[in-house]
Amino acid sequence: MKLIKQARETIERYRMLRRGDRVLIALSGGVDSLSLLEVLSELRAELGLWLAIAHLDHQLRPGSAHDAELVRQIAQQHGLPAIIEAQNVPEYINSRHCSPEEGARQVRYRFLERAMRQLGANRIALGHNRDDQVETFLLRLIRGAGPAGLAGMPPVRGPFIRPLITCSRADILAFARQRHLSYCQDPTNRELGPLRNRVRQQLLPLLAGYNPQIRETLWRTQQLLGQLDRDLEALARPLLARATLVTRPGELLLDKQALAEQPDSLKLQTLRAALRQVRGDLRGIEAVHLEALLAEFKRRRSGAQIELPGGWLGVNRGAKFLLTRAAPSAPEPPDSGEYSLRVPGETVLPSLGWRFRTTLDRLDHSAAALRFSEPERRLEIALDYAKIKKPLAVRLRRQGDRFHPLGMQGTKKLQDFFVDEKLPRSERDRTPLLVDRSGIVWVVGWRLDEAYKLEATTRQVLHIRAALLSA
Amino acid sequence: MKLIKQARETIERYRMLRRGDRVLIALSGGVDSLSLLEVLSELRAELGLWLAIAHLDHQLRPGSAHDAELVRQIAQQHGLPAIIEAQNVPEYINSRHCSPEEGARQVRYRFLERAMRQLGANRIALGHNRDDQVETFLLRLIRGAGPAGLAGMPPVRGPFIRPLITCSRADILAFARQRHLSYCQDPTNRELGPLRNRVRQQLLPLLAGYNPQIRETLWRTQQLLGQLDRDLEALARPLLARATLVTRPGELLLDKQALAEQPDSLKLQTLRAALRQVRGDLRGIEAVHLEALLAEFKRRRSGAQIELPGGWLGVNRGAKFLLTRAAPSAPEPPDSGEYSLRVPGETVLPSLGWRFRTTLDRLDHSAAALRFSEPERRLEIALDYAKIKKPLAVRLRRQGDRFHPLGMQGTKKLQDFFVDEKLPRSERDRTPLLVDRSGIVWVVGWRLDEAYKLEATTRQVLHIRAALLSA
């Protein structure tokens, strides 16, 4: 009963549910989500709830269809409507070049939101517990995060609620044993990334050797950071209202002057709030993106644009700052990791860690001949603009990339080029490629493609300067 | 030269030094402080500095006198004035019941401030580096900290500056090798607490296995938290000015109403700023103290007082809140870990994690007889007030503690009492003892001392209710 009491308190404290709410329970079949179902079923009458179940068979491992069948039976036993779907997550992951966890997460959340609409629900209940929270804290700490990231999964965000977020895994297991719940043997455990598994199995035990209460201690720190994050949000709300000049679907224009007096943390928080308002959420937005936005926001000179995940842009307009959906002329959906380049102008790509400046000039043939006589490593380059099959974009390497290195005979696999140039493996995956519709134009910092070089016939020259965003 | 350039940038960025500053260098004789001396000597003419050296021989290990001699020679070679002193830190540690690191830290900082005054210096330069910072971050994370604690050692705090705080240990070692500096073999390493050593030797290598750049990553997170902390301080400054009703040496009275609209994080930050202003610094103030202050600040009912390290009190006065130096009638210097109890009234002891409420009543003999017929475990108790040798205080157990458990024959060692009661070892060190000038009055939650029990002659009864501060 302890678990039910604790969940009820959490629901009240974070105002997760109101009488008449229609709640979709994300049921993986593991012990957390099954306990969540049990808890919410028990509170259903008291809280005046309508319940349903959603399950995604992500096909990431052989047994997944069996779990889906178990969930179907459980829904029947409870007499609850259920949406159970299979999706080819492995294929999704391959096509998006993302990690298995990230891919599974994306597909899962989109599925849940769709299922919510289909069933006319207005809340989605997730089974995350306090131990998940603490592991997430450590994961983000290891990968790098600011205060907001460390604050962890919020108890409530949009329609998503986490009624078990203050309950420990031990309490959930005890509850499941007591209720004789039969659950899938940790199906989620196998979905865990290798790093999360190591955090759980190596790091937390080591830390517990230093402080037996380490989970409670980290949880407490996380709560303080969460409180701070919510407070900063509250402070940013009136600031955003004051700074907003124009707001319409897909566009938000800010007055920099209105925030001039505020410290950086509040400027940043206001930019976050603005982005969330115009974009709907902050999915995919990382510390690097926010830092790049802030740095540009503080710069007076207008012109640069910052590419943000999901096809959004931050555009510096001197005394104003525009957040906008990228123009539909972008070469591909930005989820592909391909970022369009502004010509002429400045483009900041926080995801890749690079900034590009482009200018268009008439060609001075004598200077050009001097500057491109040898294919040495450089971050500044000039091309024959007429030869480019627009639009220009920047991306990282993909399987099968080839190009024709300047000064060589014929094309070469990019992989072989990198090996010959003795580029360390870690750098190969981080080197940006300038591409047009027909392929690689410039391996940034390494070599131009022969087809785009300046020639006697060149009239208009495109200058590109690339620079690493400072660490 | 890289190290000198980096230190110069750090000095500029955090505005550590101005022309004409008189800088005392805290020289342990280890590689960090020796490199710091070398760097500041090199920058002396350029920055227009006067330099001196201070060294404390803490007598914590046999070789410490040798290090002092080395420092004396170095000061001579550099032609710098030096204050070199020996102090019996082990004795200090024993008398204060603190950890060796904490004791050494306290003695060292007091010595440095005194040496600064003696030499007419206005800055004290410390040799902490970026790796120290990262280790401190992990240490505080393990022990429990809020955002401000995680932000780490500030580059500048009062007269203290840390010119090498952005330099890595590797860079410092390379510099020392290049300059052929002969330093004591890591004298500071042996002063490290066992936990700091384990963080350095176990935890950081494990984390580096997850993320080879872990030091840079944690440093970056810490920088973000530091920025946030400085920003919150900047926001709190005008709030403190607005809320201050009375300020004089040893006393600061705040108007709660002036902060009513602010989120908790800013209330907390304002309380920190107020405490720092009236007290001079925040030494010894931990998250528990600040949380207790905030909780009391938000409570409307007046009356409770919160004991803070260094003999300071926070007193709730309804619509106002008073920060004040504890009355000189306090039984002992509060560094001893003994906290005076308000009678009648409420005392919050964040350091111990307990709250005490006391009331004075005339005795109702029938009820008293009922309530104290057996010595069972309870958190509420009543005493004969006339029998107490004032003042009343609360502390943790000490070597040699004895008392006369209610209902038993004669006195007993507290240690034996705990063993007989099967109190786990971890709880023995956390159980508060109510004491007066003649000894233990009540082992809180366990047993009253026979001498204070209610009797037929009792006129005035002291009721005490103890409560754990909620986790």
Short mmCIF file of C-alpha atoms in Angstrom, two decimals, chain B residues 123-279:
data_model
loop_
_atom_site.label_atom_id
_atom_site.label_comp_id
_atom_site.label_asym_id
_atom_site.label_seq_id
_atom_site.Cartn_x
_atom_site.Cartn_y
_atom_site.Cartn_z
CA ARG B 123 45.50 39.15 -1.83
CA ILE B 124 46.16 35.49 -1.03
CA ALA B 125 47.02 33.33 -4.04
CA LEU B 126 46.17 29.61 -3.82
CA GLY B 127 47.52 26.90 -6.12
CA HIS B 128 44.29 25.00 -6.83
CA ASN B 129 44.00 23.71 -10.37
CA ARG B 130 41.25 22.47 -12.65
CA ASP B 131 41.71 18.85 -11.58
CA ASP B 132 41.29 19.83 -7.93
CA GLN B 133 38.10 21.57 -9.02
CA VAL B 134 36.75 18.47 -10.76
CA GLU B 135 37.63 16.27 -7.79
CA THR B 136 35.89 18.72 -5.47
CA PHE B 137 32.84 18.56 -7.71
CA LEU B 138 32.69 14.77 -7.41
CA LEU B 139 33.39 14.86 -3.67
CA ARG B 140 30.55 17.28 -3.08
CA LEU B 141 28.29 15.29 -5.34
CA ILE B 142 28.99 12.17 -3.28
CA ARG B 143 28.50 13.92 0.03
CA GLY B 144 25.44 15.82 -1.12
CA ALA B 145 25.28 19.37 -2.43
CA GLY B 146 23.03 21.84 -4.13
CA PRO B 147 23.84 23.81 -7.28
CA ALA B 148 25.98 26.37 -5.44
CA GLY B 149 28.08 23.68 -3.78
CA LEU B 150 28.64 21.86 -7.06
CA ALA B 151 29.75 25.10 -8.65
CA GLY B 152 33.02 24.47 -6.82
CA MET B 153 35.77 26.68 -5.54
CA PRO B 154 35.25 30.21 -6.85
CA PRO B 155 38.16 31.74 -8.81
CA VAL B 156 37.90 34.76 -6.49
CA ARG B 157 36.35 34.97 -3.02
CA GLY B 158 37.23 37.88 -0.80
CA PRO B 159 41.03 38.22 -0.74
CA PHE B 160 41.57 34.66 -2.03
CA ILE B 161 42.46 34.17 -5.70
CA ARG B 162 43.22 31.00 -7.68
CA PRO B 163 45.25 31.96 -10.76
CA LEU B 164 45.81 28.31 -11.82
CA ILE B 165 42.17 27.26 -11.43
CA THR B 166 41.65 26.79 -15.19
CA CYS B 167 44.98 24.93 -15.70
CA SER B 168 45.09 21.16 -15.80
CA ARG B 169 47.38 19.16 -13.53
CA ALA B 170 49.09 17.77 -16.63
CA ASP B 171 49.96 21.27 -17.84
CA ILE B 172 51.32 22.19 -14.41
CA LEU B 173 53.48 19.07 -14.27
CA ALA B 174 54.80 19.75 -17.78
CA PHE B 175 55.61 23.32 -16.77
CA ALA B 176 57.43 22.18 -13.61
CA ARG B 177 59.47 19.65 -15.61
CA GLN B 178 60.39 22.23 -18.20
CA ARG B 179 61.48 24.70 -15.54
CA HIS B 180 63.30 22.02 -13.52
CA LEU B 181 61.34 23.00 -10.42
CA SER B 182 62.23 20.82 -7.45
CA TYR B 183 59.13 20.36 -5.37
CA CYS B 184 58.13 18.23 -2.39
CA GLN B 185 56.78 14.89 -3.54
CA ASP B 186 53.06 15.65 -3.39
CA PRO B 187 52.88 16.72 0.24
CA THR B 188 49.27 17.70 -0.36
CA ASN B 189 48.44 14.22 -1.67
CA ARG B 190 48.98 12.78 1.75
CA GLU B 191 46.79 15.45 3.29
CA LEU B 192 43.95 14.44 1.00
CA GLY B 193 41.09 12.77 2.77
CA PRO B 194 40.66 9.08 2.04
CA LEU B 195 37.55 9.89 -0.01
CA ARG B 196 39.38 12.42 -2.20
CA ASN B 197 42.07 9.85 -2.82
CA ARG B 198 39.51 7.27 -3.88
CA VAL B 199 37.82 9.80 -6.14
CA ARG B 200 41.17 10.46 -7.78
CA GLN B 201 42.36 6.88 -7.99
CA GLN B 202 39.16 4.88 -8.53
CA LEU B 203 36.23 7.03 -9.56
CA LEU B 204 37.86 9.30 -12.13
CA PRO B 205 39.56 6.43 -13.99
CA LEU B 206 36.23 4.56 -14.13
CA LEU B 207 34.45 7.64 -15.48
CA ALA B 208 37.24 8.19 -18.01
CA GLY B 209 36.42 4.71 -19.32
CA TYR B 210 32.92 6.00 -20.13
CA ASN B 211 34.07 9.35 -21.48
CA PRO B 212 37.79 9.94 -22.12
CA GLN B 213 37.15 13.70 -21.85
CA ILE B 214 35.42 13.32 -18.47
CA ARG B 215 37.51 16.00 -16.73
CA GLU B 216 36.73 18.56 -19.42
CA THR B 217 33.07 17.53 -19.42
CA LEU B 218 32.67 17.86 -15.65
CA TRP B 219 34.64 21.11 -15.71
CA ARG B 220 32.25 22.48 -18.31
CA THR B 221 29.19 21.50 -16.25
CA GLN B 222 30.81 23.08 -13.23
CA GLN B 223 31.45 26.28 -15.18
CA LEU B 224 27.77 26.41 -16.14
CA LEU B 225 26.76 25.95 -12.50
CA GLY B 226 29.28 28.59 -11.44
CA GLN B 227 27.88 31.04 -13.99
CA LEU B 228 24.37 30.29 -12.75
CA ASP B 229 25.47 30.81 -9.17
CA ARG B 230 27.08 34.18 -9.97
CA ASP B 231 23.95 35.19 -11.89
CA LEU B 232 21.70 34.26 -8.98
CA GLU B 233 23.97 36.28 -6.71
CA ALA B 234 23.60 39.26 -9.03
CA LEU B 235 19.81 38.86 -8.95
CA ALA B 236 19.81 38.55 -5.17
CA ARG B 237 21.82 41.72 -4.54
CA PRO B 238 19.03 44.24 -5.24
CA LEU B 239 16.53 41.94 -3.51
CA LEU B 240 18.63 41.97 -0.36
CA ALA B 241 18.89 45.75 -0.50
CA ARG B 242 15.11 45.99 -0.86
CA ALA B 243 14.37 43.51 1.95
CA THR B 244 16.85 44.86 4.51
CA LEU B 245 15.07 46.72 7.33
CA VAL B 246 17.92 47.05 9.82
CA THR B 247 21.58 46.25 9.43
CA ARG B 248 24.26 46.70 12.06
CA PRO B 249 27.30 44.71 13.19
CA GLY B 250 26.14 41.23 14.13
CA GLU B 251 22.54 41.79 13.12
CA LEU B 252 20.43 41.98 10.00
CA LEU B 253 16.63 42.23 9.95
CA LEU B 254 14.74 41.25 6.80
CA ASP B 255 11.24 42.12 5.63
CA LYS B 256 9.64 38.89 4.39
CA GLN B 257 7.04 40.76 2.38
CA ALA B 258 9.70 42.26 0.11
CA LEU B 259 10.58 38.74 -1.12
CA ALA B 260 7.07 37.30 -1.16
CA GLU B 261 6.77 37.28 -4.95
CA GLN B 262 10.17 35.68 -5.56
CA PRO B 263 10.60 31.99 -6.34
CA ASP B 264 12.22 29.84 -3.67
CA SER B 265 15.63 29.80 -5.37
CA LEU B 266 15.86 33.57 -5.15
CA LYS B 267 14.61 33.66 -1.58
CA LEU B 268 17.35 31.17 -0.77
CA GLN B 269 19.97 33.14 -2.66
CA THR B 270 18.94 36.31 -0.85
CA LEU B 271 19.24 34.56 2.52
CA ARG B 272 22.74 33.39 1.53
CA ALA B 273 23.67 36.92 0.52
CA ALA B 274 22.27 38.28 3.80
CA LEU B 275 24.17 35.72 5.83
CA ARG B 276 27.39 36.44 3.98
CA GLN B 277 26.92 40.16 4.50
CA VAL B 278 26.27 40.03 8.24
CA ARG B 279 28.62 37.14 8.97
#
